[in-house]
Coordinates of C-alpha atoms and ligand atoms in Angstrom, one line a residue:
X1 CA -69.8 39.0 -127.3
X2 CA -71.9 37.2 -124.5
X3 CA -72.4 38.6 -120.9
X4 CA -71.3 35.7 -118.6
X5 CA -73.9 34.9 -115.8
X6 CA -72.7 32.3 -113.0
X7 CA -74.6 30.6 -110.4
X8 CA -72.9 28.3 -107.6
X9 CA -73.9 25.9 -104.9
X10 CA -70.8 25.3 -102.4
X11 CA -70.9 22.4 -100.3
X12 CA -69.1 22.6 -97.1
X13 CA -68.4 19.3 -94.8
X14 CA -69.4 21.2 -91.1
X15 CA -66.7 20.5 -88.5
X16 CA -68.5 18.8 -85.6
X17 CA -67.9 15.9 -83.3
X18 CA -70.3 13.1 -85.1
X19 CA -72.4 13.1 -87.4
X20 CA -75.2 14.8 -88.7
X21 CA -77.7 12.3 -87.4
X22 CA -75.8 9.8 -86.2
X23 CA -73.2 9.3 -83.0
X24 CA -70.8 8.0 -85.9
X25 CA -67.7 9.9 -85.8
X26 CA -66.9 12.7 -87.9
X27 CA -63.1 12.1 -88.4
X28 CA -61.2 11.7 -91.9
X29 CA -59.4 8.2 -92.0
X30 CA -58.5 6.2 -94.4
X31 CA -59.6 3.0 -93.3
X32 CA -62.9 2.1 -94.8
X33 CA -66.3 1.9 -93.2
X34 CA -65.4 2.2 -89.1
X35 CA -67.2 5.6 -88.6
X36 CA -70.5 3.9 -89.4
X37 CA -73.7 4.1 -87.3
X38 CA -77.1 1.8 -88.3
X39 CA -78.5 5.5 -89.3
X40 CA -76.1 5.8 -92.2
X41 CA -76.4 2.8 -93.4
X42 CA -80.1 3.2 -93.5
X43 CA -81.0 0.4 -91.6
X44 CA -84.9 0.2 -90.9
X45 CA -86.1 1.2 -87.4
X46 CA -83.6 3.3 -86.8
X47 CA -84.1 7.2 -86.3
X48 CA -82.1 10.2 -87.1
X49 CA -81.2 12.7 -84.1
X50 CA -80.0 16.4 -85.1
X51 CA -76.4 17.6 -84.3
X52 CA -77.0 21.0 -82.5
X53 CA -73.2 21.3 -82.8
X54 CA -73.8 21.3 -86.8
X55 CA -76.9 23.2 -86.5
X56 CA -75.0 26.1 -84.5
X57 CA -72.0 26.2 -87.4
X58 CA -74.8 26.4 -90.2
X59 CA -76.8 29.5 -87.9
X60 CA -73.4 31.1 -87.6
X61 CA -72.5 30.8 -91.0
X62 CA -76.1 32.3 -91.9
X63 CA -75.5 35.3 -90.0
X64 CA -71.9 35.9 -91.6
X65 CA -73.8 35.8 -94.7
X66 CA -75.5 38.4 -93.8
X67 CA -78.9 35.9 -94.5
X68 CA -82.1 36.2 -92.7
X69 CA -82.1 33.3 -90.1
X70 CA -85.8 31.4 -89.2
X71 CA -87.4 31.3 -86.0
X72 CA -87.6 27.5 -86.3
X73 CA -85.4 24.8 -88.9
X74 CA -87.4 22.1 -90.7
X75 CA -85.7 19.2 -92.1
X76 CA -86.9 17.9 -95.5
X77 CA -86.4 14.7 -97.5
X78 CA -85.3 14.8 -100.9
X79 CA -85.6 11.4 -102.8
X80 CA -83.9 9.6 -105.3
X81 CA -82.0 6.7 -105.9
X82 CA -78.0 6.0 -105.8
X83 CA -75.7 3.2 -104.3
X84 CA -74.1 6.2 -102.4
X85 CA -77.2 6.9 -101.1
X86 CA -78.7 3.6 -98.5
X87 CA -81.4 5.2 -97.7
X88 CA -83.1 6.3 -100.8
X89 CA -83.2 9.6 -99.6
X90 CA -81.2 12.3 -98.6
X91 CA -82.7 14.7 -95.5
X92 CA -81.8 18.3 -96.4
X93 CA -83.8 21.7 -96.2
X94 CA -86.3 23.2 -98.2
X95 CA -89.2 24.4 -96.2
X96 CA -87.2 26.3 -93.6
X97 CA -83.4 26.4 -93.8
X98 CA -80.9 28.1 -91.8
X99 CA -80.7 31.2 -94.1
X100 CA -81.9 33.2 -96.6
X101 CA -81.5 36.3 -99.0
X102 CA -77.9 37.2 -97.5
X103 CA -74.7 38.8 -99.1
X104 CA -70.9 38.9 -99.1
X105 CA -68.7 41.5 -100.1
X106 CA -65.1 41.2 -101.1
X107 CA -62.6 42.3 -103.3
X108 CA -62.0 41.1 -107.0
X109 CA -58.6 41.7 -108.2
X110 CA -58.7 45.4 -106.1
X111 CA -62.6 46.2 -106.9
X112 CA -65.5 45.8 -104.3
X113 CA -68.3 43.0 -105.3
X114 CA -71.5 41.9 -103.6
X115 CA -72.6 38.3 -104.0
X116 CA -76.2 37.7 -103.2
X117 CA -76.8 34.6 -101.1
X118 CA -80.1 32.9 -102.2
X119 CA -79.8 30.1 -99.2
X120 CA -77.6 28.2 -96.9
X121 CA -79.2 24.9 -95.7
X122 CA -78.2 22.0 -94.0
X123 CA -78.0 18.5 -95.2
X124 CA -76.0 15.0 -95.4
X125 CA -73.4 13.9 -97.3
X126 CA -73.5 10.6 -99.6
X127 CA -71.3 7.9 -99.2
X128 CA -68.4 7.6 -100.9
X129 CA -67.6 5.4 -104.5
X130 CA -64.7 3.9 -105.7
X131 CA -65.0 2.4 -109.2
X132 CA -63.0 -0.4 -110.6
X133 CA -63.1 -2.1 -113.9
X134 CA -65.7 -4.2 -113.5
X135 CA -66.9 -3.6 -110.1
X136 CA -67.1 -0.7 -107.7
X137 CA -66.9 0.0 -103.5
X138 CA -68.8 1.7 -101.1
X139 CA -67.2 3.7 -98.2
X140 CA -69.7 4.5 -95.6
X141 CA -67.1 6.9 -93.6
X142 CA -68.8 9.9 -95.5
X143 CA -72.3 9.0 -95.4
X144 CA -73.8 11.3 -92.9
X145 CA -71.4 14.0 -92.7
X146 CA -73.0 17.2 -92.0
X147 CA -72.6 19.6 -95.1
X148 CA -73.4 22.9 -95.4
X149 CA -74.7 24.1 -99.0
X150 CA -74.9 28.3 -100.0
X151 CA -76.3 28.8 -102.7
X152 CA -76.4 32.0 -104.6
X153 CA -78.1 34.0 -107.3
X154 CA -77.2 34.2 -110.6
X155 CA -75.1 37.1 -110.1
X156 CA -71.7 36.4 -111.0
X157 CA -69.9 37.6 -113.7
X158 CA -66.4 35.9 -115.1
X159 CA -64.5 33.3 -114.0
X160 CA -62.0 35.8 -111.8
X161 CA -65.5 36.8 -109.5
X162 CA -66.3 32.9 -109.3
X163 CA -62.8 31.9 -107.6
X164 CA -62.5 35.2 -105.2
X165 CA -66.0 34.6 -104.0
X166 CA -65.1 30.8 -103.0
X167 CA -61.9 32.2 -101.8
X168 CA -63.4 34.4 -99.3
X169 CA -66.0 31.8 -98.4
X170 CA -63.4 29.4 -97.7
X171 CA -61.6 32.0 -95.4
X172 CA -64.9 32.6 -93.6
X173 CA -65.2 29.0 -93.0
X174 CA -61.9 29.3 -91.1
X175 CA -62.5 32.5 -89.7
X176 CA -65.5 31.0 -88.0
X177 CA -63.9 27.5 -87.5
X178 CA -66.9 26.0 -88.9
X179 CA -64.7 23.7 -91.6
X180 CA -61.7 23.0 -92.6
X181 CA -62.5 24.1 -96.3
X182 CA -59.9 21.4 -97.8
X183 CA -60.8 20.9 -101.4
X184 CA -57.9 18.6 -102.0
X185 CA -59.6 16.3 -99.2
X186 CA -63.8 17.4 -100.7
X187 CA -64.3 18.7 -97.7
X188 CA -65.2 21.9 -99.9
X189 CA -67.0 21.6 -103.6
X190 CA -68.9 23.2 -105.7
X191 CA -71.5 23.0 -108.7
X192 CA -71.3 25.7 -111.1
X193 CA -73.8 27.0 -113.3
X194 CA -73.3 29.0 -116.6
X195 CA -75.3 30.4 -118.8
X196 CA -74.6 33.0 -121.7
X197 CA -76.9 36.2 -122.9
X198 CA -76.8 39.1 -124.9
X199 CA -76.5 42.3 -123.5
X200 CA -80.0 43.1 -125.1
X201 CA -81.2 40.0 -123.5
X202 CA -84.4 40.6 -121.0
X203 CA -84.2 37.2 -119.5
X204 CA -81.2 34.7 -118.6
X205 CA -79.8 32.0 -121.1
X206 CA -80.0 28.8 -120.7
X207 CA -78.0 27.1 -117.9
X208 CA -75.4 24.7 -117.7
X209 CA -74.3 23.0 -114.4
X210 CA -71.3 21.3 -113.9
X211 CA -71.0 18.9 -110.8
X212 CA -68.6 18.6 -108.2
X213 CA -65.5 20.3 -108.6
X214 CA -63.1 20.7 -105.7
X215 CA -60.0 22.7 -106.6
X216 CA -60.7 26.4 -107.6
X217 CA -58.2 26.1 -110.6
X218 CA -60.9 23.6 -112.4
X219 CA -63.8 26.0 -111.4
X220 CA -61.8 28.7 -113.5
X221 CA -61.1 26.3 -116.0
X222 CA -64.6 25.1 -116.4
X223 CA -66.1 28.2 -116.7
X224 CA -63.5 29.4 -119.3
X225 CA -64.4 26.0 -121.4
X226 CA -68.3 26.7 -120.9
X227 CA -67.8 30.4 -122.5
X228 CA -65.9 28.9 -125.4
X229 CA -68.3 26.1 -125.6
X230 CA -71.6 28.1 -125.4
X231 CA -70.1 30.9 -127.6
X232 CA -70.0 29.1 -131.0
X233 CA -73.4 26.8 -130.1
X234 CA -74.8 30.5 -129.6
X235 CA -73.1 32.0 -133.0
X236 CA -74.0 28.8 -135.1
X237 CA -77.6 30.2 -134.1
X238 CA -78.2 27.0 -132.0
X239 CA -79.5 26.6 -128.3
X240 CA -77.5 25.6 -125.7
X241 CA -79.0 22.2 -123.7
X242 CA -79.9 22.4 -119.8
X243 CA -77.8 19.6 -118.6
X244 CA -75.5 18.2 -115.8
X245 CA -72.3 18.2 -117.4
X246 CA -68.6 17.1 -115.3
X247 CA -65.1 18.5 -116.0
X248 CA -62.2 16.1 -117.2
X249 CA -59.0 16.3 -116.2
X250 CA -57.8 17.5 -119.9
X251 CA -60.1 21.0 -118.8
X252 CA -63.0 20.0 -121.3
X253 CA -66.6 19.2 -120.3
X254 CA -68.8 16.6 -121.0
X255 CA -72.0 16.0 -120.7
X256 CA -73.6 13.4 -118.0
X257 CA -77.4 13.6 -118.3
X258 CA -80.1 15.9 -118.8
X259 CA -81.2 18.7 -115.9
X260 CA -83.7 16.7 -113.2
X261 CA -86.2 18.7 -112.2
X262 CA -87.1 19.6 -108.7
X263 CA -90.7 17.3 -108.5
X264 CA -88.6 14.3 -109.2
X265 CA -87.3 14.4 -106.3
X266 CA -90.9 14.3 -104.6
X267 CA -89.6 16.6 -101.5
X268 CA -91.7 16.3 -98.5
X269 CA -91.1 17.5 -94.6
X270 CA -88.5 14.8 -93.1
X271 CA -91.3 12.8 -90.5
X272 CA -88.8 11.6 -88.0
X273 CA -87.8 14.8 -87.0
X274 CA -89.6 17.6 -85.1
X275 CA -89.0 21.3 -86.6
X276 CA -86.5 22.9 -84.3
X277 CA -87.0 26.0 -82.2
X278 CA -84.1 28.6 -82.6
X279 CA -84.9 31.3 -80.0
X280 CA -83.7 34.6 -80.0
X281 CA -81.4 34.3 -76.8
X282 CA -80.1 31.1 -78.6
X283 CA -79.1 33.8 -81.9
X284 CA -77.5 36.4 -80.1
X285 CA -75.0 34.0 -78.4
X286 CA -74.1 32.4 -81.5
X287 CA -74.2 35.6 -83.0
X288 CA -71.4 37.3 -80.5
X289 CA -69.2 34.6 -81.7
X290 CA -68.5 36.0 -84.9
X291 CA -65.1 37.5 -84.9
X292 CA -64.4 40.7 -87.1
X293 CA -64.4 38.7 -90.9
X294 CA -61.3 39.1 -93.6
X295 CA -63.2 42.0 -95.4
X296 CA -63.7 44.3 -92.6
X297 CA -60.3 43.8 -91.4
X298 CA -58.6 44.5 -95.0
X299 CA -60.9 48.2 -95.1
X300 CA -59.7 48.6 -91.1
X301 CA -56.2 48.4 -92.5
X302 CA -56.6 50.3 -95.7
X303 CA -58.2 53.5 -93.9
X304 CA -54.0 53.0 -91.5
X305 CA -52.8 53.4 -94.9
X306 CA -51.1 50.2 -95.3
X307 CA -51.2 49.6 -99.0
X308 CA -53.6 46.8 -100.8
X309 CA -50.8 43.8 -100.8
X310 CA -50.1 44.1 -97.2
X311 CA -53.4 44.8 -96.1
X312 CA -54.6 41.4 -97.7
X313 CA -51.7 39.4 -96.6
X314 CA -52.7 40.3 -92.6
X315 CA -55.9 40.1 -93.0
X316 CA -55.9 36.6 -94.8
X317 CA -55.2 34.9 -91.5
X318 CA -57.6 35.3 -88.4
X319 CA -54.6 34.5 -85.7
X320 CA -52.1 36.7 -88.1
X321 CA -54.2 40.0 -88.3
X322 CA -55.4 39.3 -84.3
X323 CA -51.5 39.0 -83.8
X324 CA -50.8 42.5 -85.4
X325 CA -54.1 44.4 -84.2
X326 CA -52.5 43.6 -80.8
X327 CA -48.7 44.8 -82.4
X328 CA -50.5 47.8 -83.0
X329 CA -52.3 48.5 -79.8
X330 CA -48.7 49.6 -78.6
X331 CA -46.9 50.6 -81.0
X332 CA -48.1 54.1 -82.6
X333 CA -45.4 53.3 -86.3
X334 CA -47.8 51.4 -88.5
X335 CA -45.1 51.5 -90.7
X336 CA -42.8 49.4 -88.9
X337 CA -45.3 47.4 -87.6
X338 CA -46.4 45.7 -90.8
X339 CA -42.7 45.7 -91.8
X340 CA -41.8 43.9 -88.9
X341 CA -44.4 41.4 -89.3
X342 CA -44.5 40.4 -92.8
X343 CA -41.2 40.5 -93.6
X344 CA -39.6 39.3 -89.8
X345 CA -42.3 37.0 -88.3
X346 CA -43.9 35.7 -91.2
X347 CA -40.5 35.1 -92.8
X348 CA -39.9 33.1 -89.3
X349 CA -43.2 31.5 -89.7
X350 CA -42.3 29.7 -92.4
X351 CA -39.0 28.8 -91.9
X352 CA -40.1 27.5 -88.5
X353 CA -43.4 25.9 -90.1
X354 CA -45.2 26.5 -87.2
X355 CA -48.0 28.9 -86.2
X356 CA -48.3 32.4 -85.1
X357 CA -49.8 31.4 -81.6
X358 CA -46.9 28.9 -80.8
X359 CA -44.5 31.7 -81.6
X360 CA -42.4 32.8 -78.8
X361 CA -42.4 36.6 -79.5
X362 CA -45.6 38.5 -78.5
X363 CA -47.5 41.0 -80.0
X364 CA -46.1 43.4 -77.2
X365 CA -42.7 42.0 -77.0
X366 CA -42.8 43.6 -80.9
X367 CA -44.4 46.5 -80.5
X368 CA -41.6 47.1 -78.0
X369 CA -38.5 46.6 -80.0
X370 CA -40.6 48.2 -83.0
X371 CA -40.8 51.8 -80.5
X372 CA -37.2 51.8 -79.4
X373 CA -36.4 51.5 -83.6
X374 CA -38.9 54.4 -83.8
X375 CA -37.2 56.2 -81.1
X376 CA -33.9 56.0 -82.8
X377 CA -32.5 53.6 -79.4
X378 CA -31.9 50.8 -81.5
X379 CA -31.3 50.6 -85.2
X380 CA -32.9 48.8 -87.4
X381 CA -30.6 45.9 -89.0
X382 CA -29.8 45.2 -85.2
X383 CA -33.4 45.4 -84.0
X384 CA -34.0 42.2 -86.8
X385 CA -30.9 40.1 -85.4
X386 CA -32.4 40.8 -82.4
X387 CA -35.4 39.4 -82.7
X388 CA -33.9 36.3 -85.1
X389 CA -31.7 35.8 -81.9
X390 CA -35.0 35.9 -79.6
X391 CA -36.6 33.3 -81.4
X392 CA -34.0 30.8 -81.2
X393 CA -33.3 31.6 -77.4
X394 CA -36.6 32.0 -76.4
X395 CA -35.8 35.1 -74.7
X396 CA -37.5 38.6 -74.5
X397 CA -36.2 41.0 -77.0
X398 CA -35.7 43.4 -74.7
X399 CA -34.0 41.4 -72.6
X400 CA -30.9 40.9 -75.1
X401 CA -30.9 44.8 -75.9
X402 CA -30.2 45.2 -72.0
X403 CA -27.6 42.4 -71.2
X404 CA -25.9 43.0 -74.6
X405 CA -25.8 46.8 -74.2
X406 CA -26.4 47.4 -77.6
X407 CA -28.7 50.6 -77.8
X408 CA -28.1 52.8 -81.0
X409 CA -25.4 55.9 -80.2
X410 CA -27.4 58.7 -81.8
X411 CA -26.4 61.2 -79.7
X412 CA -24.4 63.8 -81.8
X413 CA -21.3 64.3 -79.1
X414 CA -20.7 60.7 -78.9
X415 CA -20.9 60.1 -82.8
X416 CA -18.9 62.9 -83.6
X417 CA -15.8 61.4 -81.6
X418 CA -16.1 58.1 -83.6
X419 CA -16.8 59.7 -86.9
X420 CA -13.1 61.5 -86.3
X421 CA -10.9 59.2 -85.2
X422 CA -12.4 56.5 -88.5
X423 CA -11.5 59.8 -90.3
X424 CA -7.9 60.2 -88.9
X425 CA -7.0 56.6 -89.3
X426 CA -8.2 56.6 -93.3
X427 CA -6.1 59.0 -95.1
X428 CA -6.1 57.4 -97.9
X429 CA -10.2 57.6 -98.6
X430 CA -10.3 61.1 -97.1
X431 CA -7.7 61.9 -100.2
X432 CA -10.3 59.9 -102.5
X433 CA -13.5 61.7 -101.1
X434 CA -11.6 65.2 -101.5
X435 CA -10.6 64.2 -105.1
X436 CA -14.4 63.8 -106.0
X437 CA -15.2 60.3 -105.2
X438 CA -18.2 60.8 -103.0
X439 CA -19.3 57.4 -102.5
X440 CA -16.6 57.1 -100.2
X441 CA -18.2 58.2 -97.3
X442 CA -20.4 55.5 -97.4
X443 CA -17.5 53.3 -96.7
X444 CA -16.4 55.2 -93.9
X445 CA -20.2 54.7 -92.6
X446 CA -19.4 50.9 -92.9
X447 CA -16.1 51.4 -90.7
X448 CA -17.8 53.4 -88.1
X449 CA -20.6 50.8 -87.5
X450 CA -17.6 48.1 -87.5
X451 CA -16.1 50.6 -84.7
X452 CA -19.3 50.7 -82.7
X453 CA -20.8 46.9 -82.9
X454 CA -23.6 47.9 -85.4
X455 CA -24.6 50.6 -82.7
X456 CA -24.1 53.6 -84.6
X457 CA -26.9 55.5 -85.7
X458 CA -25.6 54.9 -90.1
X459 CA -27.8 58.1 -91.1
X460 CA -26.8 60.1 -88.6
X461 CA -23.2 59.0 -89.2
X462 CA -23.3 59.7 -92.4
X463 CA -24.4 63.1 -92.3
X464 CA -21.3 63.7 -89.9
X465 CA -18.6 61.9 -91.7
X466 CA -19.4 64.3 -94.6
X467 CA -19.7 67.5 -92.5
X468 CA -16.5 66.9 -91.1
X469 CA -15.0 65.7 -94.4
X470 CA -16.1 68.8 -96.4
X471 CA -14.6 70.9 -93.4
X472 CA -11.3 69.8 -95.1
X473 CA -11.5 71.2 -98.2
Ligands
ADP1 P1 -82.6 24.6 -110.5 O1 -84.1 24.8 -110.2 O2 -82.3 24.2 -111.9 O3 -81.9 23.9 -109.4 P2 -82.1 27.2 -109.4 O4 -82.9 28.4 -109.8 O5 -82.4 26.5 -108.1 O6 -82.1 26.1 -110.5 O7 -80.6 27.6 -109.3 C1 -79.5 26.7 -109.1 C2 -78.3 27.5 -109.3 O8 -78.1 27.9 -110.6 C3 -78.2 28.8 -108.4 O9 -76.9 29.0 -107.9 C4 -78.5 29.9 -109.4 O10 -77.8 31.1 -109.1 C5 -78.0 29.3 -110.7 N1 -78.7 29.8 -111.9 C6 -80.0 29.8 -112.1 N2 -80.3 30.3 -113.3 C7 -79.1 30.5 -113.9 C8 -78.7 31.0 -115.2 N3 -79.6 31.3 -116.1 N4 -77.4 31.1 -115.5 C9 -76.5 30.8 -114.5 N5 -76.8 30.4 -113.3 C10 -78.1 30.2 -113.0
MG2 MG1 -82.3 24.3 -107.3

């Protein structure tokens, strides 16, 4: 048996206006080369200008990362040679990027890990190729597009870590609104690096990186072919090959060249661009933009008591969990509360296919119904039609318990009087219930709330129908 040690570098296309050096738009069409500026295509003369809007995402990033953020950014150049890739050169950071030494913590199928962040820097993305049969095309849309790489330490352990780390990066991305985090479009891809040692092992194994992979299903997948792969090299007594290798749609991995090193690509500070100041006023406002993250939210709920499934589907969503921390500002029933909302409004969500925010029930209007259930006024069942019946009308809850007159009759008195006359006009199931055949009752329940438009209070009903049927014995 091998330990399994995992390394990944997640790009991230950065939300932003234009480009990362250009005033080309940053939009996703699918017309070919119109969001092109001279600067992407590398023309001569021409010189780059930083996007602060990009540079702010990357800082914020940073600092949810928990990374240590620089008192200036440098730009570097990193060179090499591509057809996606005008220029010659790709300007990204080495000397001074955005962040450093950081960490995320999250949950692994119930269990708390740590991934240590090694850096998150800030650099352009290629151009884009389409390859025919005997020639290929260029798409310039993508050239330029900021793009946001973390990378982290070798510090991850089985395929199962691998995809909940890029799952909670992903919804930190959203949280912060700094990407959209599509893979199915590449807006978010990663490299993953593998490499097998025995436990006895001082020092790492030899790595393996595999390129560009966008859904989370292949990262799994690849990493699960690697272990295999490296395995028997490792028990045939063999070494395992540092190379760049890509995953195939049948799972499998192949190999595409052997590891560049780092001096190939000659990096040197980027010359047309000035290092750029990031003061501390500048950090603390970017910094008060961090909402709570997903991880602090999902311990928030677990410490109400709301168990481990519910507590990750709130917390999943930013506008969801805001939504029910507001439910729960005013209503006391947590209980209810997370009943009510994943079973009632995200239930609606979906059948509506439309978001929390454009939902016409607010966080208070829910918390309301939710405290008249709680204080026995309304029952349940009725309390859900209710709010079905708000939706569609676009009406306050608690303006349809009003006009309908439809609060729960729990008072004992009142009940009582129902409960007796169903009893008087069912002879037949009194004789049934006194012959032994309990379950009865429960059908006299079923009459009563007939009697009463669903108003009845059904436990408290129940518990009189069977005093005052065991009263005729
Ligand atoms: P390189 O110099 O080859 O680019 P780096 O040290 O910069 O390698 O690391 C690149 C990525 O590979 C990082 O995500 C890192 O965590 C990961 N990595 C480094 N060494 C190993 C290893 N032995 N096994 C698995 N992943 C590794
Ligand atoms: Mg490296």
């Amino acid at each position: 048996m091998y330990k399994v040690v995992i390394g990944l570098e997640v790009h991230c296309e950065v939300l932003t206006n234009t480009k990362n050096f250009s005033s080309a738009k940053n939009t996703y069409t699918n017309i070919p080369n119109i969001n092109v500026m001279p600067v992407d295509l590398g023309l001569p003369g021409i010189l780059p200008v930083v996007n602060e809007e990009a540079c702010r995402k990357a800082l914020k990033t940073a600092m949810a990362l928990n990374c240590e953020t620089p008192d200036e950014i440098i730009f570097d150049r990193k060179n090499y040679y591509y057809p996606d890739l005008p220029k010659g050169y790709q300007i990204t950071q080495v000397t001074k990027p955005f962040g450093r030494n950081g960490h995320v913590t999250f949950l692994v199928n119930g269990k708390e890990k740590t991934v240590d962040i090694h850096q998150l820097h800030l650099e352009e993305d290629t151009a884009s190729l389409e390859h025919y049969s005997n020639y290929s095309l260029i798409d310039y849309n993508r050239s330029g597009i900021p793009l946001m790489e973390i990378v982290t330490e070798p510090c991850i352990y089985s395929a199962d870590e691998a995809v909940a780390f890029l799952e909670t990066l992903r919804n930190i991305f959203l949280y912060l609104g700094v990407s959209e985090a599509k893979s199915d479009k590449g807006q978010m891809r990663c490299d993953v690096n593998i490499s097998l040692m025995k436990d006895t092992d001082k020092v790492l194994g030899t790595k393996v990186e595999m390129k560009n992979i966008n859904a989370f299903n292949s990262v799994k997948e690849a990493i699960n072919y690697e272990i295999k792969r490296q395995s028997e090299i490792l028990d045939k007594g063999e070494k395992v090959i540092q190379e760049t290798r890509r995953i195939d749609e049948d799972g499998k991995t192949y190999s595409m060249r052997e590891k560049v090193d780092a001096v190939d690509y000659k990096y040197f500070v980027e010359p047309n661009l000035a290092p750029v100041k990031i003061t501390k006023e500048y950090k603390d406002t970017v910094r008060k933009e961090i909402p709570e993250l997903e991880y602090s939210r999902i311990k928030r709920y677990l410490e109400l008591n709301i168990n481990l499934e519910d507590a990750l589907t709130l917390a999943k969503d930013k506008d969801i969990s805001n939504y029910f921390d507001e439910v729960i500002k005013n209503t006391k029933d947590i209980n209810l509360a997370v009943n009510y909302l994943t079973i009632v409004i995200l239930g609606s969500l979906n059948k509506l296919n439309i978001n929390i925010n454009d939902l016409f029930i607010t966080p208070t209007m829910l918390a309301n119904v939710i405290n008249l259930v709680k204080e026995n006024e309304v029952s349940n069942q009725l309390a859900k039609n209710i709010i079905y019946e708000a939706m569609e009308k676009n009406i306050d809850p608690l303006e349809i318990i009003k006009s309908k007159n439809i609060k729960q009759i729990s008072d004992e008195g009142e009940l009582r009087n129902i409960v007796k006359k169903i009893i008087d006009e069912s002879p037949e199931q009194v004789k049934e219930y006194l012959n032994g055949k309990e379950m009865v009752a429960n059908f006299l329940v079923g009459k009563v709330m007939s009697a009463t438009n669903k108003q009845a209070n059904p436990a408290a009903s129940l518990k009189l129908i069977k005093e005052e049927l065991e009263r005729m014995r």
